[in-house]
């Protein structure tokens, strides 16, 4: 009985992938400073459009992405440029079109599936969890699933319980998928371009509350690798580990704390799976204290996972127990003030840091 | 496995389904109007494939009872005419997807009995290297996309393959007009995603044919207890503007005669179809089914109308085969299937390291706190 030869290529032969982008070190990427100020939603659009111009296999489908120009105007103008065969309006039928797109990915296309909100992805839970991340494994390496699922994640503005889901902890539990969660327009463009080029299924989390955020985004093409955190602010009093929208809460809290003489270090993880644990360890070795700020519920959350890995990997470097700050452990409320209190908002971060640093 | 790339999509073919797989000879008779006009070799091959499935499933049950096969195992016996007859109306590069009662489709599509049996034995020479088992028969060279364990999960995907082939032709400019066959049991009628799939397929003119293998039971629940208006299922598809037909699934000649024009039409005009194919399974839902929900008399009634016996008798009447020929065919098949069991018995079990392979196509570091992923051995079918 002869044994089959080992796979030698970097990318699994089940997926026909363009060569992966060249990933430059952060200091060689185009500058984050500049005067080309655009919105987060435009950065997403730029990423998709650039990749669609290069590769006809890439297409976008979802509810209202074409004629309506995107429920959140992310895909504005894309129908005009790429036509209805590549910018595809779907019925409100997530289970149907997600399963359909997965089959397209198995046969070599590169779908981008827009969920208007990740809250609506649960009706498509079977295809996105049971098929996309497991296809390569259960087919014994015959079929991969290079697909991007993207959409709004987390509390919007007073959308209450059913529309405010943070799905990262639920979904990141599943092996076979990757997960990216940008916190700013610059990273959104670079991470989404990488996601589209990655041969694995990528769950890409945006936030309705950040789509209008403005920042300099370089016109040129650039790719941000998965699994590389960014030091969003340097400090030595404590490490704040976060991702997505709460990174901005951390930055806001840091200003208040700096005025009190507490200089926090903020790590923006950018991707959850893979998770750049080395950068966390490096920072913890410097600050010896850590708080993970996560906009999902505390029980079995990403924060729980990060805290566990910190305990496993750098326990001896800690001066106090690693801490987490999550959303309140209740369904998302509607009332404006309650919703604010529910989130890991800057005030809650300031309080948590004060008690940890002054302990 | 070459596929379209960003740079060379025009030159290459994305779908490299094996052009000369064994069932292609069966499907390559578009000029024949009726099954009886098909070349003798095609008809004999049908009989061969149906008997191969019958014999294969007998050995599967035996191996299961000997605990050599684990998990859930669903036997296709009784329904052979459906897989062989419908796949016989297609080309080797038309996509095929089915549910968990999938051994018959795999064999009809051209998977070797060795790869199919070894998969159930959990061996490295299985079609999924022992990672899928009975319910997940994948065969890329024969463009078979599973084997799906969740009832009706394959129906949106069926629309997706049709979408993909159409997109490749119309947007990228590669490939050709294809038809996707998506098999489902009658239990799958009741899942929401099937209705979503029909809506999408009709809305977007997708050439997918939903083949309802109507064996009358959703596990142990009879069809009139699990779906409304069970006598008139094709009206549902018509409600979506989908061409629909009811076909007797016990007579393969009849299947060909009624199904082939539908396949040709869906391919040519890029439209979906729904076929209510009445068939019957002789065994329980799965190997662990005591079958308290039906009588032995009912089962025997269908066994009297056995599709293999029917085809064999037709072919004898036509002078295509005689008793001696039939006997020697059965012997040849019995040897082949016994050989597949021997193969599966003796094939190596997966190395422990294979646990962490085929998880990611691009296995970067830090994807897991406890695992390091890598690529393992090549799939034996690729």
XYZ file of C-alpha atoms in Angstrom:
741
model
C 0.000 0.000 0.000
C 1.737 3.161 -1.141
C 1.331 6.283 0.899
C 0.267 9.435 -0.903
C 2.950 12.120 -1.236
C 2.899 15.127 1.054
C 1.585 18.449 -0.204
C 4.569 20.692 -0.798
C 2.917 23.975 -1.809
C 2.335 26.790 0.692
C -1.297 27.108 -0.332
C -3.383 23.945 -0.306
C -3.897 22.645 -3.864
C -7.660 22.379 -3.226
C -7.836 26.147 -3.749
C -6.499 27.814 -6.844
C -5.166 30.963 -5.312
C -3.331 33.904 -6.793
C 0.078 34.286 -5.139
C -0.469 35.776 -1.703
C 0.244 39.507 -1.557
C 3.672 40.591 -0.389
C 3.209 41.611 3.209
C 5.466 44.480 4.206
C 6.396 45.305 7.790
C 4.149 48.014 9.229
C 6.872 50.652 8.940
C 7.175 49.990 5.217
C 3.457 50.199 4.514
C 2.159 53.493 3.091
C 1.897 56.192 5.740
C -1.144 56.325 7.997
C -0.764 60.102 8.009
C -1.940 62.165 5.067
C -4.691 64.278 3.661
C -6.673 61.760 1.654
C -9.458 61.657 4.204
C -12.218 59.175 3.406
C -14.858 57.299 5.337
C -14.568 53.752 6.625
C -17.289 52.694 4.140
C -15.282 54.152 1.265
C -12.190 52.273 2.359
C -14.190 49.034 2.234
C -15.507 49.926 -1.202
C -12.018 50.710 -2.436
C -10.719 47.361 -1.232
C -13.483 45.435 -2.996
C -13.307 47.475 -6.195
C -9.533 47.176 -6.498
C -9.690 43.410 -6.146
C -12.660 43.106 -8.508
C -10.785 45.029 -11.199
C -7.936 42.540 -10.969
C -9.855 39.300 -10.733
C -13.099 38.558 -12.538
C -13.770 35.687 -10.189
C -14.506 38.166 -7.388
C -18.104 39.290 -7.051
C -20.301 40.881 -4.387
C -23.742 39.705 -3.407
C -26.125 40.633 -0.650
C -29.269 42.498 0.195
C -29.491 45.952 -1.435
C -25.865 45.976 -2.565
C -26.629 46.896 -6.196
C -29.506 49.165 -7.183
C -29.969 50.601 -3.707
C -26.206 51.262 -3.622
C -25.859 49.417 -0.341
C -28.081 49.644 2.712
C -25.141 51.481 4.314
C -23.749 52.858 1.038
C -20.662 50.692 1.222
C -21.114 49.455 -2.343
C -22.204 52.824 -3.738
C -21.362 53.078 -7.431
C -20.151 49.515 -7.743
C -23.144 48.424 -9.811
C -22.312 51.144 -12.340
C -18.729 50.004 -12.611
C -19.109 46.229 -12.506
C -22.645 45.577 -13.708
C -25.439 43.398 -12.328
C -23.678 40.096 -12.973
C -20.961 40.926 -10.429
C -22.837 43.202 -8.015
C -25.831 41.087 -7.185
C -28.947 42.076 -5.273
C -30.296 39.111 -3.365
C -33.678 38.462 -1.833
C -33.780 38.547 1.986
C -32.753 34.934 2.025
C -29.463 34.565 3.879
C -29.549 30.791 4.187
C -30.148 30.495 0.466
C -27.607 32.960 -0.865
C -24.887 32.102 1.650
C -25.144 28.426 0.736
C -25.142 29.353 -2.911
C -22.044 31.487 -2.563
C -20.220 28.693 -0.730
C -20.814 26.396 -3.697
C -19.477 29.117 -5.992
C -16.338 29.364 -3.854
C -15.852 25.588 -3.981
C -15.809 25.780 -7.773
C -13.190 28.501 -7.959
C -15.081 31.791 -7.698
C -14.286 34.345 -4.965
C -17.573 35.570 -3.523
C -17.893 38.463 -1.111
C -21.130 37.988 0.800
C -22.475 41.088 2.501
C -24.704 40.492 5.475
C -26.518 43.744 6.096
C -25.871 42.862 9.698
C -24.130 39.857 11.199
C -27.280 39.682 13.342
C -28.983 38.300 10.224
C -26.354 35.627 9.704
C -27.938 33.239 12.180
C -30.529 32.136 9.667
C -27.537 31.155 7.521
C -25.712 29.466 10.386
C -25.735 26.051 8.767
C -23.965 26.983 5.538
C -21.529 29.463 7.085
C -20.551 27.233 10.018
C -21.203 23.723 8.786
C -19.980 24.068 5.231
C -17.594 26.964 4.636
C -15.058 26.271 7.406
C -15.275 22.477 7.206
C -15.324 21.875 3.475
C -11.581 21.403 3.089
C -11.470 18.967 5.989
C -14.522 16.860 5.310
C -13.664 16.509 1.634
C -10.223 15.284 2.655
C -8.527 18.221 0.948
C -10.502 18.197 -2.311
C -12.516 21.390 -2.026
C -11.632 24.629 -0.278
C -13.885 27.600 0.317
C -12.254 30.963 -0.453
C -15.055 33.300 0.538
C -15.492 36.516 2.499
C -18.544 37.100 4.664
C -18.736 40.692 5.824
C -21.192 43.022 7.517
C -22.062 45.098 10.540
C -21.310 43.574 13.892
C -22.143 44.822 17.364
C -24.471 47.467 18.647
C -25.571 49.987 16.041
C -27.577 52.931 17.296
C -30.436 51.821 19.512
C -31.241 48.771 17.425
C -32.015 46.709 20.522
C -31.563 43.005 21.085
C -32.077 41.271 17.787
C -30.012 43.649 15.634
C -27.022 44.273 17.879
C -25.236 40.963 17.875
C -21.540 40.582 18.354
C -20.929 37.279 16.683
C -17.162 37.028 17.050
C -17.084 34.790 20.101
C -19.731 32.448 18.720
C -18.141 32.104 15.304
C -14.439 32.282 16.145
C -14.979 29.075 18.094
C -15.091 27.158 14.817
C -11.802 25.898 13.354
C -11.349 26.404 9.626
C -12.354 30.047 9.443
C -10.411 33.267 9.879
C -11.733 36.432 11.435
C -10.740 40.054 10.862
C -12.083 43.001 12.868
C -10.680 46.393 11.792
C -11.012 49.439 14.012
C -10.239 52.194 11.493
C -10.479 53.003 7.766
C -6.801 52.409 6.997
C -6.839 48.895 8.414
C -10.264 48.220 6.908
C -8.914 48.627 3.386
C -5.733 46.645 3.961
C -7.409 43.828 5.843
C -10.327 43.449 3.427
C -7.927 43.228 0.479
C -6.033 40.511 2.293
C -9.298 38.739 3.120
C -10.350 38.633 -0.530
C -6.982 37.136 -1.488
C -6.893 34.582 1.296
C -7.785 31.017 0.268
C -9.762 30.348 3.471
C -13.209 31.544 4.534
C -12.852 34.935 6.210
C -15.451 36.391 8.557
C -14.991 40.156 8.358
C -16.586 42.301 11.053
C -17.524 45.924 10.500
C -19.508 48.291 12.683
C -22.407 50.440 11.649
C -21.153 53.005 14.138
C -17.769 53.270 12.433
C -18.799 53.379 8.761
C -18.762 57.167 8.790
C -15.418 57.412 10.619
C -12.929 59.397 8.590
C -9.194 59.036 8.295
C -6.394 59.155 5.801
C -6.442 56.109 3.539
C -3.699 55.799 0.926
C -4.857 55.617 -2.662
C -2.306 52.951 -3.482
C -2.801 49.280 -2.887
C -1.573 47.748 0.343
C -2.235 44.582 2.245
C -2.242 44.078 6.004
C -1.334 40.541 7.005
C -3.522 38.507 9.319
C -2.178 37.853 12.786
C -0.259 41.078 13.203
C -1.497 43.408 15.933
C -0.790 47.121 15.861
C 0.341 49.186 18.802
C -2.307 51.889 18.619
C -0.786 53.775 21.542
C 2.370 53.247 23.511
C 2.433 53.299 27.268
C 3.804 51.454 30.266
C 1.097 51.463 32.932
C -1.102 48.685 31.576
C -1.808 46.889 28.311
C -5.268 47.262 26.817
C -5.993 44.521 24.311
C -8.907 45.233 21.986
C -10.234 44.893 18.444
C -12.846 46.586 16.280
C -14.893 49.473 17.593
C -13.814 49.247 21.262
C -10.247 50.129 20.210
C -11.624 53.612 19.710
C -13.164 53.540 23.182
C -9.731 52.608 24.515
C -8.075 55.486 22.660
C -10.617 57.895 24.113
C -10.150 56.528 27.606
C -6.388 56.788 27.193
C -6.631 60.567 26.846
C -8.451 60.880 30.161
C -6.043 58.500 31.847
C -2.991 60.298 30.424
C -4.196 63.460 32.093
C -4.020 61.534 35.361
C -0.517 60.362 34.565
C -1.535 56.857 33.547
C -0.039 55.964 30.178
C -1.768 52.920 28.767
C -0.546 50.785 25.897
C -3.264 49.844 23.400
C -2.987 46.836 21.150
C -5.362 46.672 18.210
C -5.469 42.974 17.382
C -6.915 43.499 13.854
C -7.574 39.753 13.515
C -8.946 37.344 16.113
C -8.167 34.175 14.239
C -5.188 34.209 13.858
C -4.494 36.007 17.143
C -1.138 37.760 17.525
C -0.450 36.470 21.012
C 3.267 37.269 20.700
C 2.563 41.007 20.553
C 0.343 40.694 23.615
C 3.062 38.849 25.516
C 5.650 41.422 24.502
C 3.466 44.229 25.794
C 2.534 42.408 29.007
C 6.217 41.852 29.714
C 6.592 45.627 29.603
C 3.486 46.688 31.545
C 2.841 43.615 33.732
C -0.873 44.362 33.740
C -3.551 43.679 31.173
C -7.172 44.504 30.487
C -8.985 43.007 27.500
C -11.746 45.204 26.137
C -14.321 43.299 24.127
C -17.762 44.349 22.860
C -19.291 40.917 23.219
C -20.734 39.223 26.282
C -18.247 38.026 28.912
C -19.119 34.339 29.123
C -16.844 32.364 26.780
C -15.922 35.543 24.926
C -12.859 36.496 22.887
C -11.717 38.288 26.041
C -11.947 34.998 27.947
C -9.793 33.379 25.286
C -7.207 36.154 25.327
C -7.014 36.076 29.126
C -6.573 32.314 29.036
C -3.751 32.535 26.539
C -2.067 35.245 28.601
C -2.239 33.013 31.677
C -0.836 30.108 29.687
C 1.934 32.053 28.030
C 3.116 34.825 30.352
C 1.578 34.267 33.776
C 4.815 34.998 35.605
C 5.024 38.445 34.059
C 1.729 39.559 35.551
C 1.587 41.765 38.645
C -2.154 41.317 38.940
C -4.839 39.025 37.615
C -5.566 39.652 33.924
C -8.876 41.423 33.593
C -11.610 41.737 31.009
C -14.159 44.368 30.234
C -17.089 43.198 28.156
C -20.537 44.430 27.331
C -22.974 43.998 30.182
C -24.173 40.402 30.379
C -27.722 41.188 29.286
C -29.578 41.409 25.976
C -28.814 44.685 24.201
C -31.207 47.374 25.454
C -32.921 49.979 23.293
C -32.859 53.117 25.462
C -29.945 55.323 24.502
C -28.473 55.656 27.958
C -28.869 51.970 28.723
C -27.215 51.002 25.450
C -24.299 53.263 26.248
C -23.903 51.778 29.694
C -24.109 48.304 28.210
C -21.102 48.870 25.949
C -17.466 48.799 27.144
C -17.516 52.592 26.869
C -14.608 54.925 27.657
C -15.875 55.698 31.170
C -16.049 52.029 32.066
C -12.555 51.533 30.661
C -11.208 54.473 32.689
C -12.753 53.047 35.857
C -11.396 49.580 35.189
C -7.900 50.849 34.443
C -7.850 53.059 37.528
C -8.730 50.180 39.784
C -6.173 47.881 38.158
C -3.342 50.389 38.114
C -3.999 51.697 41.614
C -4.523 48.255 43.115
C -5.922 20.716 -10.183
C -5.724 23.732 -12.501
C -8.431 26.285 -12.140
C -9.012 29.741 -13.509
C -6.555 32.260 -12.159
C -6.780 35.987 -12.118
C -4.238 36.273 -14.918
C -5.045 33.359 -17.119
C -8.734 32.792 -16.629
C -9.404 32.949 -20.373
C -6.992 30.201 -21.275
C -7.558 27.700 -18.527
C -10.586 25.685 -17.654
C -11.818 26.145 -14.150
C -13.637 22.888 -13.944
C -11.392 20.021 -14.668
C -13.843 17.239 -14.175
C -12.484 14.056 -15.616
C -13.689 13.962 -19.191
C -13.439 10.232 -19.616
C -14.920 8.986 -16.386
C -16.832 5.779 -16.644
C -20.318 7.153 -16.669
C -19.576 9.609 -19.443
C -20.123 6.884 -21.994
C -23.578 6.527 -20.545
C -24.445 10.154 -20.888
C -23.044 10.701 -24.350
C -26.031 9.705 -26.382
C -27.921 12.908 -26.978
C -29.249 11.775 -30.299
C -31.171 8.825 -28.899
C -34.824 9.624 -28.438
C -35.655 6.830 -26.047
C -33.706 4.536 -23.803
C -34.394 1.489 -25.926
C -32.608 3.185 -28.816
C -29.433 3.681 -26.770
C -26.419 1.557 -27.674
C -26.346 -1.832 -26.023
C -23.162 -0.967 -24.110
C -24.917 1.966 -22.426
C -27.832 -0.146 -21.275
C -25.561 -2.932 -20.091
C -23.520 -0.380 -18.185
C -26.669 0.787 -16.394
C -27.379 -2.746 -15.295
C -23.774 -3.131 -14.239
C -23.784 0.078 -12.189
C -27.091 -0.708 -10.512
C -25.938 -4.176 -9.557
C -22.616 -2.719 -8.411
C -24.479 -0.418 -6.025
C -26.713 -3.284 -4.809
C -23.762 -5.533 -4.131
C -21.703 -2.713 -2.654
C -24.476 -1.870 -0.199
C -24.830 -5.547 0.795
C -21.157 -5.562 1.723
C -21.499 -2.187 3.400
C -24.217 -3.524 5.693
C -22.111 -6.551 6.459
C -19.085 -4.436 7.313
C -21.240 -2.157 9.423
C -22.601 -5.101 11.375
C -19.029 -6.237 11.918
C -18.323 -2.741 13.322
C -15.796 -2.018 10.623
C -17.840 0.976 9.555
C -18.906 3.456 12.199
C -21.148 6.462 12.534
C -24.373 6.886 10.625
C -24.694 4.803 7.501
C -27.591 5.109 5.052
C -28.143 2.355 2.537
C -29.229 3.086 -1.042
C -30.622 -0.348 -1.886
C -33.886 -0.084 -3.825
C -33.168 3.357 -5.243
C -30.405 2.345 -7.682
C -32.319 3.267 -10.812
C -32.525 6.871 -9.684
C -28.819 7.623 -9.351
C -27.765 5.579 -12.354
C -30.602 6.739 -14.594
C -30.399 10.446 -13.829
C -26.617 10.649 -13.856
C -26.823 8.725 -17.103
C -28.558 11.742 -18.613
C -25.707 14.117 -17.805
C -22.138 14.807 -18.814
C -19.109 13.979 -16.695
C -18.442 17.669 -15.985
C -21.951 18.530 -14.828
C -21.873 19.201 -11.068
C -23.607 16.695 -8.804
C -24.449 17.116 -5.116
C -26.505 14.934 -2.847
C -27.464 14.252 0.752
C -26.135 11.620 3.143
C -27.544 8.548 1.373
C -24.744 9.021 -1.082
C -22.868 5.786 -1.835
C -25.009 5.112 -4.888
C -24.426 8.533 -6.394
C -20.690 8.265 -5.782
C -20.469 4.931 -7.569
C -22.806 5.987 -10.375
C -20.688 9.059 -10.849
C -17.557 6.996 -11.256
C -15.947 6.807 -7.827
C -14.148 3.495 -7.405
C -15.659 1.044 -4.923
C -12.245 1.027 -3.206
C -12.280 4.783 -2.516
C -15.897 4.636 -1.338
C -15.463 1.598 0.912
C -12.110 2.787 2.306
C -13.731 6.084 3.256
C -16.306 4.273 5.359
C -13.555 2.201 6.927
C -11.824 5.463 7.846
C -8.733 4.774 5.801
C -6.266 7.066 4.013
C -7.238 5.740 0.586
C -10.834 6.813 1.128
C -12.177 9.624 -1.014
C -11.881 12.033 1.902
C -8.828 10.391 3.467
C -11.055 8.990 6.192
C -12.170 12.443 7.336
C -15.705 12.363 5.947
C -17.169 8.904 6.311
C -20.353 7.469 4.869
C -22.271 10.744 4.706
C -19.563 12.800 2.986
C -18.560 11.284 -0.321
C -16.629 13.893 -2.301
C -15.047 13.181 -5.668
C -13.449 16.151 -7.340
C -12.299 14.412 -10.523
C -15.916 13.347 -11.056
C -17.278 16.757 -10.014
C -19.227 15.287 -7.082
C -19.571 17.840 -4.286
C -20.781 15.604 -1.447
C -22.440 13.869 0.478
C -24.082 16.353 2.927
C -25.199 15.365 6.379
C -27.693 18.116 7.155
C -31.075 17.578 5.564
C -31.528 19.995 2.634
C -28.240 21.860 3.214
C -27.266 20.754 -0.263
C -30.184 22.532 -1.946
C -28.852 26.117 -1.834
C -25.472 24.724 -2.820
C -27.043 23.029 -5.819
C -28.216 26.450 -6.959
C -24.704 27.705 -6.250
C -22.982 25.284 -8.600
C -25.405 26.227 -11.334
C -24.733 29.877 -10.567
C -20.987 29.314 -10.666
C -20.984 27.518 -14.005
C -23.186 30.209 -15.476
C -21.017 32.994 -14.036
C -17.882 31.412 -15.454
C -19.442 31.238 -18.883
C -21.018 34.677 -18.911
C -18.582 36.790 -16.892
C -15.207 35.083 -17.234
C -15.839 33.511 -20.614
C -14.795 29.974 -19.767
C -16.572 26.652 -19.517
C -19.764 25.633 -21.227
C -23.451 25.195 -20.574
C -23.858 22.768 -17.713
C -26.642 21.341 -15.611
C -26.324 20.733 -11.886
C -28.064 17.737 -10.359
C -29.078 18.253 -6.743
C -30.535 15.172 -5.052
C -32.731 15.335 -1.986
C -34.929 13.047 0.036
C -38.548 13.822 0.741
C -37.596 14.972 4.251
C -35.712 17.861 2.635
C -38.971 19.201 1.175
C -39.878 20.623 4.539
C -36.726 22.664 5.187
C -36.879 26.404 4.620
C -33.628 26.529 2.714
C -35.096 24.386 -0.067
C -37.727 27.030 -0.651
C -35.052 29.713 -0.642
C -33.030 27.672 -3.120
C -35.985 27.250 -5.482
C -36.708 30.944 -5.329
C -33.100 31.846 -6.153
C -32.826 29.232 -8.889
C -35.931 30.474 -10.641
C -35.264 34.163 -10.031
C -31.772 33.917 -11.507
C -32.436 31.326 -14.215
C -30.050 28.779 -12.758
C -29.782 25.425 -14.516
C -30.155 23.189 -11.472
C -32.420 20.163 -11.312
C -33.760 19.209 -7.913
C -34.261 15.472 -7.930
C -36.592 14.442 -5.170
C -35.813 10.815 -4.362
C -39.246 10.303 -2.948
C -38.948 7.085 -0.960
C -41.986 7.969 1.099
C -40.300 8.478 4.434
C -38.551 11.337 6.180
C -36.548 9.023 8.431
C -39.464 7.222 10.100
C -42.202 9.702 9.304
C -44.349 8.814 6.322
C -44.722 11.489 3.678
C -48.399 12.200 4.368
C -47.439 12.858 7.982
C -44.536 15.218 7.214
C -45.484 17.331 4.235
C -48.683 18.998 3.121
C -50.394 18.074 -0.127
C -47.976 15.187 -0.534
C -49.797 13.799 -3.545
C -49.139 16.913 -5.534
C -45.598 18.049 -4.822
C -44.847 19.312 -8.280
C -47.325 22.160 -7.859
C -45.012 23.638 -5.251
C -42.188 23.937 -7.734
C -44.597 25.342 -10.284
C -45.425 27.982 -7.709
C -41.858 29.193 -8.134
C -42.174 29.105 -11.898
C -40.048 25.979 -12.025
C -40.682 23.233 -14.544
C -41.752 20.138 -12.634
C -42.494 16.538 -13.428
C -43.426 13.345 -11.623
C -41.480 10.314 -12.782
C -41.699 6.650 -11.852
C -38.298 6.017 -10.345
C -38.347 2.229 -10.387
C -37.905 1.829 -14.128
C -34.619 3.208 -15.389
C -35.706 3.201 -19.032
C -38.647 5.340 -18.035
C -36.407 7.631 -16.020
C -34.185 8.179 -19.039
C -37.084 8.788 -21.386
C -38.694 11.375 -19.171
C -35.656 12.917 -17.537
C -33.316 13.347 -20.492
C -35.461 15.944 -22.316
C -35.674 17.919 -19.087
C -31.891 17.861 -18.662
C -31.409 19.011 -22.234
C -33.938 21.781 -21.820
C -32.484 23.052 -18.535
C -29.013 23.064 -20.040
C -30.023 24.817 -23.223
C -32.368 27.377 -21.698
C -30.656 27.848 -18.346
C -33.667 27.079 -16.217
C -34.216 25.012 -13.060
C -36.450 21.977 -12.754
C -37.937 19.850 -10.000
C -38.516 16.129 -10.402
C -40.629 14.043 -8.042
C -39.105 10.622 -8.571
C -41.086 7.963 -6.790
C -38.760 5.321 -5.447
C -38.407 3.087 -2.399
C -35.656 2.138 -0.012
C -35.535 -1.490 1.029
C -33.494 -0.875 4.168
C -34.192 1.366 7.125
C -33.404 5.052 7.225
C -30.005 4.231 8.639
C -28.375 1.068 9.865
C -29.858 1.595 13.318
C -33.488 1.784 12.194
C -35.829 -0.988 13.483
C -38.452 0.070 10.883
C -41.463 -0.085 13.158
C -43.209 2.489 10.981
C -43.858 0.222 7.980
C -44.919 -3.332 7.273
C -42.913 -6.128 5.749
C -45.705 -6.503 3.197
C -45.152 -2.939 2.015
C -41.457 -3.562 1.557
C -42.127 -6.828 -0.278
C -44.568 -5.088 -2.578
C -41.794 -2.838 -3.784
C -39.274 -5.637 -3.957
C -41.634 -7.268 -6.450
C -41.102 -4.226 -8.657
C -37.352 -4.235 -8.219
C -35.615 -1.920 -10.644
C -32.641 -4.185 -11.306
C -34.848 -7.191 -12.030
C -36.942 -5.011 -14.323
C -33.982 -3.729 -16.329
C -32.435 -7.167 -16.502
C -35.662 -8.629 -17.839
C -36.004 -5.804 -20.392
C -32.461 -6.328 -21.590
C -33.033 -10.042 -21.927
C -36.150 -9.392 -23.981
C -34.129 -7.038 -26.176
C -31.492 -9.718 -26.562
C -28.777 -7.559 -24.971
C -27.953 -10.061 -22.259
C -28.757 -13.684 -21.422
C -28.827 -15.679 -18.184
C -25.194 -16.669 -18.548
C -24.143 -13.091 -19.192
C -26.110 -11.832 -16.202
C -24.597 -14.511 -13.999
C -21.069 -13.683 -15.064
C -21.724 -9.950 -14.583
C -22.910 -10.582 -11.039
C -19.863 -12.696 -10.356
C -17.526 -10.024 -11.715
C -19.232 -7.371 -9.585
C -19.202 -9.568 -6.478
C -15.457 -10.022 -6.924
C -14.877 -6.315 -7.409
C -16.888 -5.409 -4.330
C -15.241 -8.093 -2.228
C -11.969 -6.665 -3.480
C -13.001 -3.217 -2.290
C -13.645 -4.594 1.188
C -10.258 -6.321 1.174
C -8.694 -3.092 0.023
C -10.416 -1.134 2.770
C -9.417 -3.682 5.398
C -5.777 -3.505 4.412
C -5.481 0.211 3.676
C -3.546 2.257 6.215
C -5.337 4.218 8.894
C -4.569 7.937 8.956
C -1.383 8.982 10.710
C -2.098 10.903 13.927
C -0.636 14.015 12.285
C -3.469 14.031 9.745
C -5.722 15.287 12.525
C -4.323 18.776 11.955
C -4.190 18.821 8.147
C -6.737 20.100 5.610
C -8.095 22.564 8.157
C -6.789 25.712 6.474
C -5.672 26.235 2.884
C -3.305 28.896 4.200
C -2.364 27.649 7.664
C -0.801 30.724 9.195
C 0.532 30.653 12.722
C -1.614 31.518 15.733
C -4.829 30.248 14.184
C -5.355 28.109 17.252
C -4.139 28.262 20.833
C -3.529 24.522 20.912
C -2.935 23.369 17.347
C -0.359 23.903 14.650
C -1.896 23.256 11.262
C -0.102 22.063 8.178
C -0.775 20.376 4.883
C -0.728 16.616 4.959
C -0.786 14.053 2.223
C -2.370 14.678 -1.141
C -5.883 13.389 -1.584
C -5.726 10.034 -3.367
C -8.355 11.127 -5.893
C -6.590 14.327 -6.935
